[in-house]
């Protein structure tokens, strides 16, 4: 057989190539099929790639190409944009009217071919974290979308579950995606709203983008960190503009006929107590978790209870064999709208169990729980599994050391931690071992799912009762805007 030619290094064919004026000097300019602009300036070959081009405008006889370049060493400062990128325009002047028209046609055709979003619904949560979302949007996010010619419909959330109510009933066909300028809470609302629609299968194909403007920001950190981008508004916005997408697993948490759809995490014990009880320090931003975490470790609680799980392949050695009898739920009406959870015969699966007492039980869908918390370093966005981190007992000094390792994920290597992947999970929470009349909090995606007796704000209504919960995973159900 004849050897195949090496095509990887062949230059991309030109869409258009012509002589133009650049800084008053006539020079050849080429737009390749890969979206790269190539020219020579002061004897040096220069280029700008497809991913750097935002849009272009005609200014008299000149064409201004709006581009975004990666910062090198943090020294560039253009247009007031922070993070990993800076705005930098490239201006050229075609020599003839016909040439200018042809350049504009080719640039327009190429940008249209990239499948980038043209119209977005943007939720801005002015109450999250340090209450800076409105400022971040106006100063850092909107200018980038404007430069990329993306039309925005902006909605400030006015109360909890506002975003969920809107996406559950509104016409989504006119949008190419939804953007959440917030912490993780609005993202969770949007996913739950989409899943409660009658057309949830179609609605879930609409990509969701995150711009960090809250306390946690775990989802966008999980998206940006693997590709070396900082967790900044500009990096997140650019990822949305480029229009790349990826699938995301969704976990269905069930108790009877009550359901909650989770995309980030579920916690019970130490992590849930820190996450929810630290709300009194929201004004501190993400630092609230460190401050209150220290307080909770010094006054450590343990909880009775049991967890059951179906281990992923390779994790069958964890726990002890167990059987699980699914509660007979009230039948769901055929007229019930929305997604009802994965249809799986759970009783036929190979269940295992771990009995308490527990310091902490933590389920994670993505690697980062917050900007400084690499909770589950091996978690994947759409592998069909949840990462389970269990701590049954741990001396306080060792636990303090473990907390300092959350930023790099090495806490899972501790002998006091069990770290495994599961495809189904059941939590049977109990009372504190030091006070049988005091129970805990079950936290999912930063919100209280259930409050036990004499727990923090136990008089407030929660979605579920402090009792057995069942969790299943649906692989790749939701869609996110992604940097790659």
CSV table of N, CA, C and O in Angstrom, one decimal, residues 431-475:
chain,number,residue,atom,x,y,z
A,431,UNK,N,-29.3,11.0,63.5
A,431,UNK,CA,-29.1,12.1,64.5
A,431,UNK,C,-27.6,12.2,64.8
A,431,UNK,O,-26.8,11.3,64.5
A,432,UNK,N,-27.3,13.3,65.5
A,432,UNK,CA,-25.9,13.4,66.0
A,432,UNK,C,-25.6,12.4,67.1
A,432,UNK,O,-26.5,12.1,67.9
A,433,UNK,N,-24.4,11.9,67.2
A,433,UNK,CA,-24.1,10.9,68.1
A,433,UNK,C,-24.0,11.5,69.6
A,433,UNK,O,-24.2,10.7,70.5
A,434,UNK,N,-23.8,12.8,69.7
A,434,UNK,CA,-23.7,13.4,71.0
A,434,UNK,C,-25.1,13.9,71.5
A,434,UNK,O,-25.2,14.4,72.6
A,435,UNK,N,-26.1,13.9,70.6
A,435,UNK,CA,-27.4,14.5,71.0
A,435,UNK,C,-28.4,13.8,70.1
A,435,UNK,O,-28.7,14.2,68.9
A,436,UNK,N,-29.1,12.8,70.6
A,436,UNK,CA,-30.1,12.1,69.8
A,436,UNK,C,-31.3,12.9,69.3
A,436,UNK,O,-32.0,12.5,68.4
A,437,UNK,N,-31.5,14.1,70.0
A,437,UNK,CA,-32.6,14.9,69.5
A,437,UNK,C,-32.2,15.9,68.5
A,437,UNK,O,-33.0,16.8,68.1
A,438,UNK,N,-30.9,15.9,68.1
A,438,UNK,CA,-30.5,16.9,67.1
A,438,UNK,C,-30.0,16.2,65.8
A,438,UNK,O,-29.3,15.2,65.9
A,439,UNK,N,-30.5,16.7,64.7
A,439,UNK,CA,-30.2,16.1,63.4
A,439,UNK,C,-29.5,17.1,62.5
A,439,UNK,O,-29.2,18.2,63.0
A,440,UNK,N,-29.2,16.7,61.3
A,440,UNK,CA,-28.4,17.6,60.5
A,440,UNK,C,-29.1,18.2,59.4
A,440,UNK,O,-30.3,18.4,59.3
A,441,UNK,N,-28.3,18.6,58.4
A,441,UNK,CA,-28.8,19.3,57.2
A,441,UNK,C,-28.3,18.5,56.0
A,441,UNK,O,-27.2,18.0,55.9
A,442,UNK,N,-29.2,18.4,55.0
A,442,UNK,CA,-28.8,17.8,53.7
A,442,UNK,C,-28.8,18.9,52.7
A,442,UNK,O,-29.8,19.6,52.5
A,443,UNK,N,-27.7,19.1,52.0
A,443,UNK,CA,-27.4,20.2,51.2
A,443,UNK,C,-27.2,19.7,49.8
A,443,UNK,O,-26.4,18.8,49.6
A,444,UNK,N,-27.9,20.3,48.8
A,444,UNK,CA,-27.6,20.0,47.4
A,444,UNK,C,-27.4,21.2,46.6
A,444,UNK,O,-28.3,22.1,46.6
A,445,UNK,N,-26.3,21.3,45.9
A,445,UNK,CA,-26.0,22.5,45.1
A,445,UNK,C,-26.1,23.8,45.8
A,445,UNK,O,-26.5,24.8,45.2
A,446,UNK,N,-25.7,23.8,47.1
A,446,UNK,CA,-25.6,25.0,47.8
A,446,UNK,C,-27.0,25.4,48.5
A,446,UNK,O,-27.0,26.5,49.1
A,447,UNK,N,-28.0,24.6,48.3
A,447,UNK,CA,-29.3,25.0,48.9
A,447,UNK,C,-29.7,23.8,49.8
A,447,UNK,O,-29.4,22.7,49.6
A,448,UNK,N,-30.5,24.2,50.8
A,448,UNK,CA,-31.0,23.2,51.8
A,448,UNK,C,-32.0,22.3,51.1
A,448,UNK,O,-33.1,22.8,50.7
A,449,UNK,N,-31.8,21.0,51.2
A,449,UNK,CA,-32.8,20.0,50.6
A,449,UNK,C,-33.6,19.5,51.8
A,449,UNK,O,-34.8,19.3,51.6
A,450,UNK,N,-33.0,19.4,53.0
A,450,UNK,CA,-33.8,18.9,54.1
A,450,UNK,C,-33.1,19.4,55.4
A,450,UNK,O,-31.9,19.5,55.5
A,451,UNK,N,-34.0,19.7,56.4
A,451,UNK,CA,-33.5,20.2,57.7
A,451,UNK,C,-34.0,19.2,58.8
A,451,UNK,O,-35.2,19.0,58.9
A,452,UNK,N,-33.1,18.7,59.6
A,452,UNK,CA,-33.5,17.8,60.7
A,452,UNK,C,-33.9,18.6,61.9
A,452,UNK,O,-33.8,19.8,62.0
A,453,UNK,N,-34.3,17.8,62.9
A,453,UNK,CA,-34.7,18.5,64.2
A,453,UNK,C,-33.5,19.3,64.8
A,453,UNK,O,-32.4,18.8,64.9
A,454,UNK,N,-33.9,20.4,65.3
A,454,UNK,CA,-32.9,21.3,66.0
A,454,UNK,C,-31.7,21.6,65.2
A,454,UNK,O,-30.6,22.0,65.7
A,455,UNK,N,-31.8,21.6,63.8
A,455,UNK,CA,-30.7,22.0,63.0
A,455,UNK,C,-30.8,23.5,62.7
A,455,UNK,O,-31.8,24.1,63.1
A,456,UNK,N,-29.9,24.0,62.0
A,456,UNK,CA,-29.8,25.4,61.7
A,456,UNK,C,-31.1,25.8,60.9
A,456,UNK,O,-31.4,25.2,59.9
A,457,UNK,N,-31.8,26.8,61.4
A,457,UNK,CA,-33.1,27.3,60.8
A,457,UNK,C,-34.0,26.2,60.5
A,457,UNK,O,-34.7,26.1,59.5
A,458,UNK,N,-34.2,25.3,61.5
A,458,UNK,CA,-35.0,24.1,61.3
A,458,UNK,C,-36.5,24.4,61.1
A,458,UNK,O,-37.2,23.5,60.6
A,459,UNK,N,-36.9,25.6,61.5
A,459,UNK,CA,-38.3,25.9,61.3
A,459,UNK,C,-38.6,26.3,59.9
A,459,UNK,O,-39.8,26.4,59.5
A,460,UNK,N,-37.6,26.6,59.1
A,460,UNK,CA,-37.9,27.0,57.7
A,460,UNK,C,-38.2,25.8,56.9
A,460,UNK,O,-37.7,24.7,57.1
A,461,UNK,N,-39.1,26.0,56.0
A,461,UNK,CA,-39.6,24.8,55.1
A,461,UNK,C,-38.5,24.4,54.1
A,461,UNK,O,-37.8,25.2,53.6
A,462,UNK,N,-38.4,23.1,53.9
A,462,UNK,CA,-37.4,22.6,53.0
A,462,UNK,C,-38.2,21.7,52.0
A,462,UNK,O,-39.3,21.3,52.2
A,463,UNK,N,-37.5,21.4,50.8
A,463,UNK,CA,-38.2,20.6,49.8
A,463,UNK,C,-38.5,19.2,50.2
A,463,UNK,O,-39.6,18.7,49.9
A,464,UNK,N,-37.6,18.6,51.0
A,464,UNK,CA,-37.8,17.2,51.4
A,464,UNK,C,-37.6,17.1,53.0
A,464,UNK,O,-37.2,18.1,53.6
A,465,UNK,N,-38.1,16.0,53.5
A,465,UNK,CA,-37.9,15.7,54.9
A,465,UNK,C,-36.5,15.1,55.2
A,465,UNK,O,-35.9,14.6,54.3
A,466,UNK,N,-36.1,15.2,56.4
A,466,UNK,CA,-34.8,14.6,56.8
A,466,UNK,C,-35.0,13.1,57.0
A,466,UNK,O,-35.2,12.6,58.1
A,467,UNK,N,-34.9,12.4,55.8
A,467,UNK,CA,-35.0,11.0,55.8
A,467,UNK,C,-34.4,10.4,54.6
A,467,UNK,O,-33.6,11.1,53.9
A,468,UNK,N,-34.7,9.2,54.2
A,468,UNK,CA,-34.1,8.5,53.2
A,468,UNK,C,-34.2,9.2,51.8
A,468,UNK,O,-35.3,9.6,51.4
A,469,UNK,N,-33.1,9.4,51.1
A,469,UNK,CA,-33.1,9.9,49.8
A,469,UNK,C,-32.5,9.0,48.8
A,469,UNK,O,-31.5,8.2,49.2
A,470,UNK,N,-33.0,8.9,47.6
A,470,UNK,CA,-32.4,8.1,46.5
A,470,UNK,C,-31.9,8.9,45.4
A,470,UNK,O,-32.5,9.9,45.0
A,471,UNK,N,-30.7,8.6,44.9
A,471,UNK,CA,-30.1,9.4,43.8
A,471,UNK,C,-29.7,8.5,42.7
A,471,UNK,O,-29.0,7.5,42.9
A,472,UNK,N,-30.1,8.9,41.5
A,472,UNK,CA,-29.6,8.2,40.3
A,472,UNK,C,-29.0,9.2,39.3
A,472,UNK,O,-29.3,10.4,39.5
A,473,UNK,N,-28.3,8.8,38.4
A,473,UNK,CA,-27.5,9.7,37.5
A,473,UNK,C,-28.0,9.4,36.0
A,473,UNK,O,-28.1,8.3,35.6
A,474,UNK,N,-28.3,10.5,35.3
A,474,UNK,CA,-28.6,10.4,33.9
A,474,UNK,C,-27.4,11.0,33.1
A,474,UNK,O,-27.2,12.2,33.2
A,475,UNK,N,-26.7,10.2,32.3
A,475,UNK,CA,-25.5,10.6,31.7
A,475,UNK,C,-25.8,11.7,30.6
A,475,UNK,O,-26.6,11.5,29.7
